[in-house]
Each structure stands twice: as C-alpha cells, then as structure tokens.
Short mmCIF file of C-alpha atoms and ligand atoms in Angstrom, two decimals:
data_model
loop_
_atom_site.label_atom_id
_atom_site.label_comp_id
_atom_site.label_asym_id
_atom_site.label_seq_id
_atom_site.Cartn_x
_atom_site.Cartn_y
_atom_site.Cartn_z
CA MET A 1 46.19 134.45 106.90
CA PRO A 2 44.09 132.45 109.55
CA GLU A 3 46.21 130.16 111.85
CA THR A 4 43.34 127.68 111.71
CA ALA A 5 41.09 126.61 108.91
CA ASP A 6 38.16 128.31 110.63
CA GLY A 7 37.54 130.91 107.88
CA PHE A 8 38.85 131.50 104.34
CA GLU A 9 38.00 131.91 100.90
CA HIS A 10 39.72 129.83 98.14
CA THR A 11 38.83 129.64 94.44
CA PHE A 12 40.14 126.46 92.54
CA LEU A 13 41.29 127.19 89.17
CA PRO A 14 40.17 124.96 86.35
CA GLY A 15 42.59 122.82 84.44
CA ARG A 16 43.84 119.25 83.75
CA VAL A 17 47.42 118.05 84.46
CA VAL A 18 49.11 115.02 83.10
CA LEU A 19 52.52 114.17 84.44
CA GLY A 20 54.83 111.08 83.46
CA ALA A 21 57.93 110.10 81.49
CA GLY A 22 56.82 109.79 77.98
CA ALA A 23 53.60 111.97 78.46
CA LEU A 24 54.68 113.99 75.41
CA ASP A 25 52.88 111.21 73.39
CA ARG A 26 49.62 112.15 75.22
CA VAL A 27 49.54 115.68 73.72
CA ALA A 28 47.62 114.82 70.53
CA ALA A 29 44.93 112.85 72.31
CA GLU A 30 44.52 115.88 74.93
CA VAL A 31 44.28 118.10 71.91
CA GLU A 32 41.54 115.96 70.53
CA THR A 33 39.69 115.83 74.02
CA LEU A 34 39.47 119.61 73.83
CA ALA A 35 37.84 119.28 70.27
CA VAL A 36 40.70 121.55 68.85
CA ARG A 37 40.76 120.83 64.95
CA ARG A 38 43.75 123.20 63.87
CA VAL A 39 46.66 123.42 66.29
CA LEU A 40 49.34 126.18 66.15
CA LEU A 41 52.49 124.55 67.61
CA ILE A 42 54.94 126.79 69.49
CA ALA A 43 58.33 125.49 70.56
CA THR A 44 61.37 126.94 72.24
CA ARG A 45 64.56 126.15 70.32
CA SER A 46 65.72 123.30 72.63
CA ALA A 47 62.28 121.74 72.22
CA ARG A 48 62.44 121.40 68.53
CA ASP A 49 62.79 117.53 68.47
CA ALA A 50 59.89 117.18 70.88
CA ALA A 51 57.86 119.59 68.57
CA ASP A 52 58.67 117.29 65.60
CA VAL A 53 57.26 114.33 67.46
CA VAL A 54 54.04 116.19 68.31
CA GLU A 55 53.63 117.65 64.75
CA VAL A 56 53.46 114.03 63.36
CA GLU A 57 51.26 112.84 66.24
CA LEU A 58 48.77 115.65 65.56
CA LYS A 59 48.29 114.32 61.97
CA ASP A 60 45.80 116.64 60.14
CA ARG A 61 45.16 118.74 63.22
CA PHE A 62 48.60 120.28 62.78
CA ALA A 63 48.13 123.77 61.20
CA GLY A 64 51.39 125.62 61.66
CA ARG A 65 54.44 126.09 63.76
CA ILE A 66 56.50 128.83 65.35
CA ASP A 67 60.05 127.69 66.21
CA GLY A 68 62.04 129.81 68.59
CA VAL A 69 60.58 132.34 71.16
CA THR A 70 61.80 135.64 72.76
CA GLN A 71 61.90 136.20 76.59
CA HIS A 72 59.24 138.40 78.14
CA VAL A 73 56.99 138.50 74.95
CA PRO A 74 57.79 141.58 72.93
CA THR A 75 54.68 143.04 71.51
CA GLU A 76 55.79 142.75 67.85
CA VAL A 77 56.59 138.92 68.46
CA ALA A 78 53.07 138.58 69.96
CA GLU A 79 51.69 140.34 66.90
CA ASN A 80 53.50 138.11 64.55
CA ALA A 81 52.20 135.15 66.39
CA ARG A 82 48.66 136.32 66.43
CA ALA A 83 48.88 137.00 62.60
CA LYS A 84 50.31 133.38 62.07
CA ALA A 85 47.29 131.96 64.03
CA ARG A 86 44.96 133.80 61.82
CA GLU A 87 46.71 132.78 58.75
CA VAL A 88 46.73 129.16 59.52
CA ASN A 89 43.23 129.32 60.85
CA ALA A 90 44.25 127.89 64.22
CA ASP A 91 41.60 127.08 66.93
CA GLY A 92 44.05 125.99 69.61
CA VAL A 93 47.66 126.34 70.57
CA VAL A 94 50.19 123.84 71.82
CA ALA A 95 53.31 125.38 73.57
CA ILE A 96 56.40 123.40 74.44
CA GLY A 97 59.13 125.14 76.30
CA GLY A 98 59.61 127.42 79.21
CA GLY A 99 57.79 130.53 80.43
CA SER A 100 58.65 132.29 77.29
CA ALA A 101 56.95 129.77 74.83
CA ILE A 102 53.93 129.58 77.24
CA GLY A 103 53.78 133.36 77.45
CA LEU A 104 53.75 133.52 73.59
CA ALA A 105 50.81 131.00 73.61
CA LYS A 106 48.98 133.26 76.19
CA ALA A 107 49.29 136.35 73.88
CA ILE A 108 47.48 134.51 71.34
CA ALA A 109 44.73 133.12 73.56
CA LEU A 110 44.43 136.58 74.96
CA ALA A 111 43.54 137.74 71.57
CA THR A 112 41.50 134.90 70.25
CA GLY A 113 40.30 132.72 73.15
CA ALA A 114 42.14 129.66 71.56
CA PRO A 115 42.61 126.94 74.27
CA ILE A 116 46.24 126.23 75.21
CA VAL A 117 47.91 122.80 75.91
CA ALA A 118 51.11 123.69 77.71
CA VAL A 119 54.08 121.38 77.73
CA PRO A 120 56.51 123.05 80.09
CA THR A 121 60.25 122.32 80.10
CA THR A 122 61.37 124.67 82.97
CA TYR A 123 60.00 125.31 86.40
CA ALA A 124 58.60 128.80 85.74
CA GLY A 125 55.11 127.75 86.52
CA SER A 126 53.30 130.09 84.06
CA GLU A 127 51.39 127.11 82.80
CA MET A 128 49.39 127.13 86.04
CA THR A 129 48.43 130.69 85.97
CA PRO A 130 45.91 133.02 84.23
CA VAL A 131 48.67 135.86 84.27
CA TRP A 132 49.96 137.07 80.88
CA GLY A 133 52.74 139.54 80.22
CA LEU A 134 53.87 141.61 77.25
CA THR A 135 56.86 143.92 76.87
CA SER A 136 57.28 147.05 74.71
CA SER A 137 59.65 149.94 74.61
CA ALA A 138 57.38 151.45 77.47
CA GLY A 139 58.15 148.41 79.79
CA LYS A 140 56.28 145.28 80.77
CA THR A 141 52.40 144.94 81.14
CA THR A 142 50.94 142.23 82.81
CA GLY A 143 47.39 141.19 83.36
CA THR A 144 44.98 138.39 84.58
CA ASP A 145 42.53 136.79 82.16
CA PRO A 146 41.03 133.25 82.59
CA LYS A 147 41.29 132.83 78.75
CA VAL A 148 44.96 132.48 79.06
CA LEU A 149 45.08 129.70 81.69
CA PRO A 150 46.11 126.57 79.82
CA ARG A 151 43.27 124.14 79.70
CA THR A 152 45.68 120.93 79.79
CA VAL A 153 49.30 120.95 81.05
CA VAL A 154 51.38 117.83 80.00
CA TYR A 155 54.52 117.53 82.11
CA ASP A 156 57.13 115.07 80.67
CA PRO A 157 60.37 114.88 82.75
CA VAL A 158 62.21 113.29 79.83
CA LEU A 159 61.97 116.80 78.03
CA THR A 160 63.89 118.40 80.88
CA LEU A 161 66.83 115.96 81.25
CA HIS A 162 69.26 118.17 79.42
CA LEU A 163 68.05 121.42 80.89
CA PRO A 164 71.63 122.94 81.78
CA LYS A 165 72.26 122.80 85.52
CA ASN A 166 72.43 126.72 85.88
CA VAL A 167 69.03 127.11 84.23
CA THR A 168 67.66 124.28 86.30
CA ALA A 169 68.87 125.81 89.70
CA ALA A 170 67.66 129.36 88.89
CA SER A 171 64.29 128.07 87.41
CA THR A 172 63.80 125.98 90.61
CA ALA A 173 64.58 129.06 92.59
CA ASN A 174 61.79 130.89 90.64
CA ALA A 175 59.32 128.15 91.54
CA LEU A 176 60.33 128.35 95.26
CA ALA A 177 59.84 132.09 95.06
CA HIS A 178 56.19 131.29 94.00
CA CYS A 179 55.44 128.91 96.78
CA VAL A 180 57.31 130.66 99.58
CA GLU A 181 55.76 134.00 98.94
CA ALA A 182 52.38 132.35 98.64
CA VAL A 183 52.13 131.83 102.31
CA TRP A 184 52.31 135.43 103.36
CA THR A 185 50.30 137.45 100.75
CA PRO A 186 47.11 138.93 101.86
CA LYS A 187 45.14 136.21 99.87
CA ALA A 188 47.09 133.33 101.43
CA ASP A 189 44.88 130.65 102.92
CA PRO A 190 45.38 127.12 104.40
CA ILE A 191 44.87 125.50 100.94
CA THR A 192 47.54 127.61 99.43
CA GLU A 193 49.88 126.95 102.39
CA THR A 194 49.48 123.10 101.87
CA LEU A 195 50.17 123.41 98.22
CA ALA A 196 53.28 125.59 98.90
CA VAL A 197 54.75 123.41 101.62
CA GLU A 198 54.48 120.21 99.40
CA ALA A 199 55.78 122.25 96.45
CA ALA A 200 58.86 123.40 98.41
CA ARG A 201 59.42 119.69 99.60
CA ALA A 202 59.41 118.34 96.07
CA LEU A 203 61.46 121.32 94.59
CA THR A 204 64.08 121.03 97.28
CA THR A 205 64.38 117.30 97.01
CA GLY A 206 64.32 117.42 93.22
CA LEU A 207 67.12 120.10 93.06
CA ARG A 208 69.35 118.32 95.45
CA ALA A 209 69.11 115.11 93.39
CA VAL A 210 69.35 116.73 89.91
CA LEU A 211 72.50 118.57 91.02
CA GLN A 212 74.05 115.21 91.82
CA GLU A 213 72.62 113.51 88.68
CA PRO A 214 71.03 115.79 85.96
CA THR A 215 69.34 113.06 84.15
CA ASP A 216 67.71 111.39 87.07
CA VAL A 217 64.16 111.06 85.74
CA GLU A 218 62.47 110.64 89.16
CA ALA A 219 64.23 113.75 90.40
CA ARG A 220 63.22 115.68 87.23
CA SER A 221 59.57 114.51 87.78
CA ASN A 222 59.75 115.92 91.24
CA LEU A 223 60.81 119.35 90.00
CA LEU A 224 57.89 119.52 87.67
CA TYR A 225 55.45 118.26 90.14
CA GLY A 226 56.74 120.98 92.51
CA ALA A 227 56.76 123.64 89.80
CA CYS A 228 53.01 122.78 89.20
CA LEU A 229 52.09 123.11 92.89
CA ALA A 230 53.94 126.23 93.15
CA GLY A 231 52.56 127.85 90.23
CA GLN A 232 49.05 127.02 91.45
CA ALA A 233 49.69 128.39 94.94
CA PHE A 234 51.12 131.57 93.16
CA ALA A 235 47.96 131.74 90.91
CA ASN A 236 45.82 131.74 94.03
CA SER A 237 47.64 133.92 96.33
CA GLY A 238 49.10 136.59 93.99
CA SER A 239 52.00 138.71 94.46
CA ASP A 240 53.32 140.48 97.46
CA LEU A 241 56.64 142.27 98.06
CA HIS A 242 58.99 139.61 96.68
CA HIS A 243 57.26 139.58 93.37
CA LYS A 244 56.74 143.30 93.04
CA LEU A 245 60.38 143.95 93.83
CA CYS A 246 61.54 141.29 91.31
CA HIS A 247 59.33 142.47 88.57
CA TYR A 248 60.56 146.15 89.14
CA LEU A 249 64.27 145.05 89.09
CA GLY A 250 63.89 142.92 86.13
CA GLY A 251 61.70 145.39 84.27
CA THR A 252 63.52 148.59 85.14
CA PHE A 253 67.19 147.25 85.10
CA ASN A 254 66.84 144.36 82.63
CA LEU A 255 67.94 141.78 85.20
CA PRO A 256 67.75 138.00 84.51
CA HIS A 257 64.31 136.89 85.71
CA ALA A 258 64.98 133.63 87.53
CA GLU A 259 68.28 134.60 89.03
CA THR A 260 66.78 137.85 90.48
CA HIS A 261 64.22 135.67 92.18
CA ALA A 262 67.05 133.52 93.64
CA VAL A 263 68.91 136.50 95.13
CA VAL A 264 66.10 138.40 96.50
CA LEU A 265 63.94 135.54 98.00
CA PRO A 266 66.14 134.82 101.05
CA GLN A 267 66.29 138.39 101.91
CA VAL A 268 62.44 139.00 101.65
CA THR A 269 61.96 135.73 103.45
CA ARG A 270 64.19 136.90 106.31
CA ALA A 271 61.84 139.98 106.79
CA LYS A 272 58.40 138.36 105.98
CA ALA A 273 58.46 134.63 107.17
CA PRO A 274 58.35 135.64 110.87
CA THR A 275 55.00 137.12 110.36
CA VAL A 276 53.57 133.75 109.45
CA PRO A 277 55.17 131.37 112.03
CA ARG A 278 53.19 128.30 111.33
CA ALA A 279 53.87 128.32 107.55
CA LYS A 280 57.60 129.22 108.27
CA ALA A 281 57.88 126.15 110.51
CA ARG A 282 56.32 123.90 107.76
CA LEU A 283 58.46 125.18 105.03
CA GLU A 284 61.51 124.74 107.29
CA GLU A 285 60.48 121.09 107.69
CA ALA A 286 60.02 120.80 104.02
CA LEU A 287 63.45 122.32 103.20
CA GLN A 288 65.06 120.46 106.20
CA THR A 289 66.49 123.61 107.50
CA SER A 290 66.10 125.39 110.94
CA ASP A 291 65.82 128.89 109.46
CA LEU A 292 63.89 129.39 106.19
CA ALA A 293 65.69 132.43 104.83
CA THR A 294 69.15 130.89 105.63
CA GLY A 295 68.11 127.61 104.21
CA LEU A 296 67.09 129.14 100.86
CA PHE A 297 70.28 131.24 100.66
CA ASP A 298 72.46 128.02 101.17
CA LEU A 299 70.39 125.95 98.77
CA PHE A 300 70.77 128.50 96.01
CA ALA A 301 74.56 129.17 96.79
CA GLU A 302 75.24 125.41 96.63
CA ALA A 303 73.49 125.14 93.36
CA GLY A 304 75.91 127.77 92.09
CA ILE A 305 73.25 130.49 91.54
CA PRO A 306 74.76 134.24 91.92
CA THR A 307 73.80 135.40 95.41
CA SER A 308 73.94 139.26 94.96
CA LEU A 309 72.35 141.73 92.78
CA LYS A 310 75.90 143.29 92.35
CA GLN A 311 76.75 139.99 90.48
CA LEU A 312 73.76 140.29 88.34
CA GLY A 313 75.20 143.71 87.21
CA LEU A 314 72.94 146.03 89.27
CA THR A 315 74.88 149.23 90.41
CA GLN A 316 74.59 150.56 93.94
CA ASP A 317 72.81 153.58 92.57
CA GLN A 318 70.14 151.49 90.99
CA ALA A 319 69.80 149.41 94.15
CA GLN A 320 69.17 152.63 96.14
CA ASP A 321 66.54 153.68 93.60
CA ALA A 322 64.88 150.31 94.14
CA ALA A 323 65.18 150.45 97.96
CA LYS A 324 63.48 153.96 97.97
CA ALA A 325 60.67 152.73 95.51
CA PHE A 326 59.61 149.99 97.92
CA ASP A 327 60.84 151.52 101.25
CA ALA A 328 62.91 148.43 101.70
CA ASP A 329 66.37 149.48 102.37
CA ASP A 330 67.45 146.59 104.49
CA ILE A 331 66.23 144.03 102.06
CA VAL A 332 67.63 145.68 98.93
CA THR A 333 71.07 146.62 100.50
CA ARG A 334 71.47 142.82 101.69
CA ALA A 335 70.19 141.51 98.24
CA TRP A 336 72.70 143.82 96.48
CA GLU A 337 75.60 142.72 98.67
CA GLY A 338 74.52 139.09 98.93
CA THR A 339 74.48 138.95 102.68
CA ARG A 340 73.82 135.49 104.19
CA PRO A 341 70.72 135.72 106.51
CA GLU A 342 72.71 134.06 109.22
CA GLY A 343 69.93 132.10 111.00
CA ALA A 344 70.82 128.67 112.38
CA VAL A 345 70.56 125.84 109.86
CA ARG A 346 70.06 122.08 110.47
P1 NAD B 401 62.52 130.69 79.10
O1 NAD B 401 61.25 130.18 78.65
O2 NAD B 401 63.01 131.85 78.34
O3 NAD B 401 63.63 129.42 79.09
C1 NAD B 401 64.88 129.56 79.64
C2 NAD B 401 65.91 129.12 78.86
O4 NAD B 401 65.95 127.85 78.92
C3 NAD B 401 65.84 129.53 77.44
O5 NAD B 401 67.06 129.64 76.87
C4 NAD B 401 65.28 128.21 76.77
O6 NAD B 401 65.66 127.94 75.41
C5 NAD B 401 65.96 127.17 77.79
N1 NAD B 401 65.24 125.92 77.83
C6 NAD B 401 63.98 125.80 78.19
N2 NAD B 401 63.60 124.50 78.25
C7 NAD B 401 64.71 123.84 78.01
C8 NAD B 401 65.08 122.37 78.15
N3 NAD B 401 64.12 121.43 78.34
N4 NAD B 401 66.37 121.99 77.80
C9 NAD B 401 67.35 122.87 77.56
N5 NAD B 401 67.02 124.28 77.56
C10 NAD B 401 65.81 124.66 77.70
O7 NAD B 401 62.52 131.17 80.57
P2 NAD B 401 61.67 130.64 81.82
O8 NAD B 401 62.54 130.93 83.01
O9 NAD B 401 61.08 129.34 81.84
O10 NAD B 401 60.43 131.64 81.84
C11 NAD B 401 60.62 133.09 82.14
C12 NAD B 401 59.52 133.84 81.44
O11 NAD B 401 58.25 133.49 81.89
C13 NAD B 401 59.61 135.39 81.82
O12 NAD B 401 59.14 136.03 80.70
C14 NAD B 401 58.45 135.47 83.00
O13 NAD B 401 57.98 136.66 83.07
C15 NAD B 401 57.48 134.39 82.47
N6 NAD B 401 56.77 133.88 83.61
C16 NAD B 401 55.37 134.08 83.64
C17 NAD B 401 54.58 133.62 84.55
C18 NAD B 401 53.06 133.79 84.44
O14 NAD B 401 52.44 133.27 85.40
N7 NAD B 401 52.70 134.37 83.48
C19 NAD B 401 55.24 132.80 85.66
C20 NAD B 401 56.59 132.73 85.62
C21 NAD B 401 57.31 133.12 84.59
#
C-alpha cells in the first residue's frame, strides 16, 4: 500500500450502524425504517431472551422465528431456513447472535434478497461484510454478494455482558485478525489502515478491561466498536495469507475458528508486518507494545487462549501438509509449536 495518501482506491460499503446500551429496543424501529413488513427472527440459543423482547416489539411485523443455529451454516440448515422464510412469507430477517446466526441470515438473503438487520453478540464481524459461507460434506464454500451485507447493524453491549471469558477472548482475537491483516493485503489503503489502527486500539483496551471486569458495559461497547471497525477494514481489504491459512486449517482439519486465528495471527504478523513499517508502528502504538507480533502473542496468552495449533488438536503431519500447501514452513511450524515471536515488548 502507498506510504502516503497520494494515490489509492477505496469503496465505502453502504450500511447503517446503531451502537449503545439498550439499543436492542431500537430494532423494531430500524425494521420499520427499512419498510420490512414480515420479519423472520433468527436467534442463537444464548440470545433467546433478547429475541423474546424483539418479537414483542415487532408486533404485527413478526412473522416467524428460528431458535438455535449451527456453526459454519451447513447447507441443509440453510435450506430449512430458506423454506421457513418462504413459509412465513418473510420479506426481512433479524439475526441476533454471533457469526453463525448472521451467517444463516446471509444464506436466506443470498437466495431471496431479503434485507438483514443484524444484532451481533460476538466480535466475529460478519455483520460488516458482504461475505457469505456455506458448508457441506464437500467442504466450505464462500462468496461475496452485496445482497448479504446487513442493511442495519444494532450493537447493544448489554447483550454481551455474559459472553464467557474464553469466547470473549477468542472472538476478540478473531476481530484483531481482521484489522491487523487489513494493513498488508494488496487492497489495503490509508482508509483501511486508519480503520484498522482504531479497531486495534478499541479491541485491545476493551479486552484488557473485560478480562478484569466481564460486565463492564463501557469495555463491552469498546469491543463491539472495535469489531465493527475491524469487520469494515476486512470487508474492504480482503484476505491474505493469514485468513487463507486459517480458512484452510479450519476447513480441512475442523479446528475452532476464532482460536485458530489467535494462534496463527502472531506468527503471520511476525513475517508480514515488517513489509508495512508505518502501519506496524501505528498498530504497535495502538496495542502499547514495541513489537506487534509479540504484543499479540502475549495479549492472547494472558487472555488464556491456547497459543499452539498442537493444543487445538492439529497433528504434526497435518501441520506439515498445511506448511507445504502455503509454502510457509516457518510460520506453520512456529504456530504448531506455539513459539513466542520474541521481539521486544514495552
Ligand atoms: P458463533 O456465532 O458460533 O458463537 C460462538 C459461541 O458463542 C456460540 O456457542 C454461541 O452460542 C455463543 N454466544 C454468542 N453470543 C453470546 C452471548 N452474547 N452470550 C453468551 N454466549 C454467546 O461464533 P462466532 O465466532 O461469532 O462466528 C463464527 C462464524 O462466523 C464462523 O462460521 C465464521 O466462518 C463466520 N464468520 C463469517 C464472517 C464473514 O464475513 N462472513 C466473518 C467472521 C466470521
């Protein structure tokens, strides 16, 4: 990417964001603004109480509900959801939950064009992207379609107060992966870099505070704000080695999505960040560390996230396959062993 703002191309994605404690009560009004008349409500199990509130507030705009979602959107789950949307004659979807709930809403939107109002309860960031994913026995298929980009995103930190510490930490690492890699992809530009730096600041500050006090509403708000910016940076700049490697590891060896990001990110950062010195320095300032890769490694280790692919269940042979597939022996070996990058830290 250019070291100055002299020349770049950037496409702003459309979409409206509402963030605040109690914002859940705004969902019905946002649905009305979109002129949606019949809502299919999708809620992850832990968001059932929130979905009850929205169901009542939607009044006669409520058309039907799906409780409980499955990770990675299996095709049969997507087909059932599309059938349900047809059966209740839905012309819009409200999804409350993490990337899995929002992913299911995207599967419906992909087939029908129904607008989505997303109410994220993790930091996965899917709500800010036009990327969809479906899994079948043949593996995971992903694609990009503007139809699946949520029209409105409502972030309510109150919904996240009881997100378990381990899920909080891993999901924050997933968001940090979005914003950190956004600075070195071929499509990175000064706007994505600025989004990424502010995202990293908010995510790091938020995570440190939430680890001390999980029900700190301000810290939870910071994490959602960071996830929003990180998702936007990722949507603009696309994937590079880190996301491709994690996608391969998760899809081929069934490793947990967010934890895989946490293990791999410091190792890819160690190799890639020196190629973008200005962004590296800005991200180090945001994380308050003197070495980005080491700072990420230590942040995740302190948050109790596994630090090696070995701990996540990957065998050494599988690691060697991944290393060959990406010609990234050093990165994968270090990630498998959980080697600390060992740069200086502040
Ligand atoms: P998830 O939605 O499966 O949620 C993780 C766990 O947290 C689940 O057990 C869920 O029930 C629980 N949970 C969620 N919110 C909670 C809350 N507020 N309180 C208590 N528990 C809660 O996982 P995720 O990490 O949010 O998302 C991962 C999925 O999203 C993957 O399938 C990934 O591929 C996809 N994703 C897609 C994009 C995209 O741009 N399309 C981006 C990031 C992730």
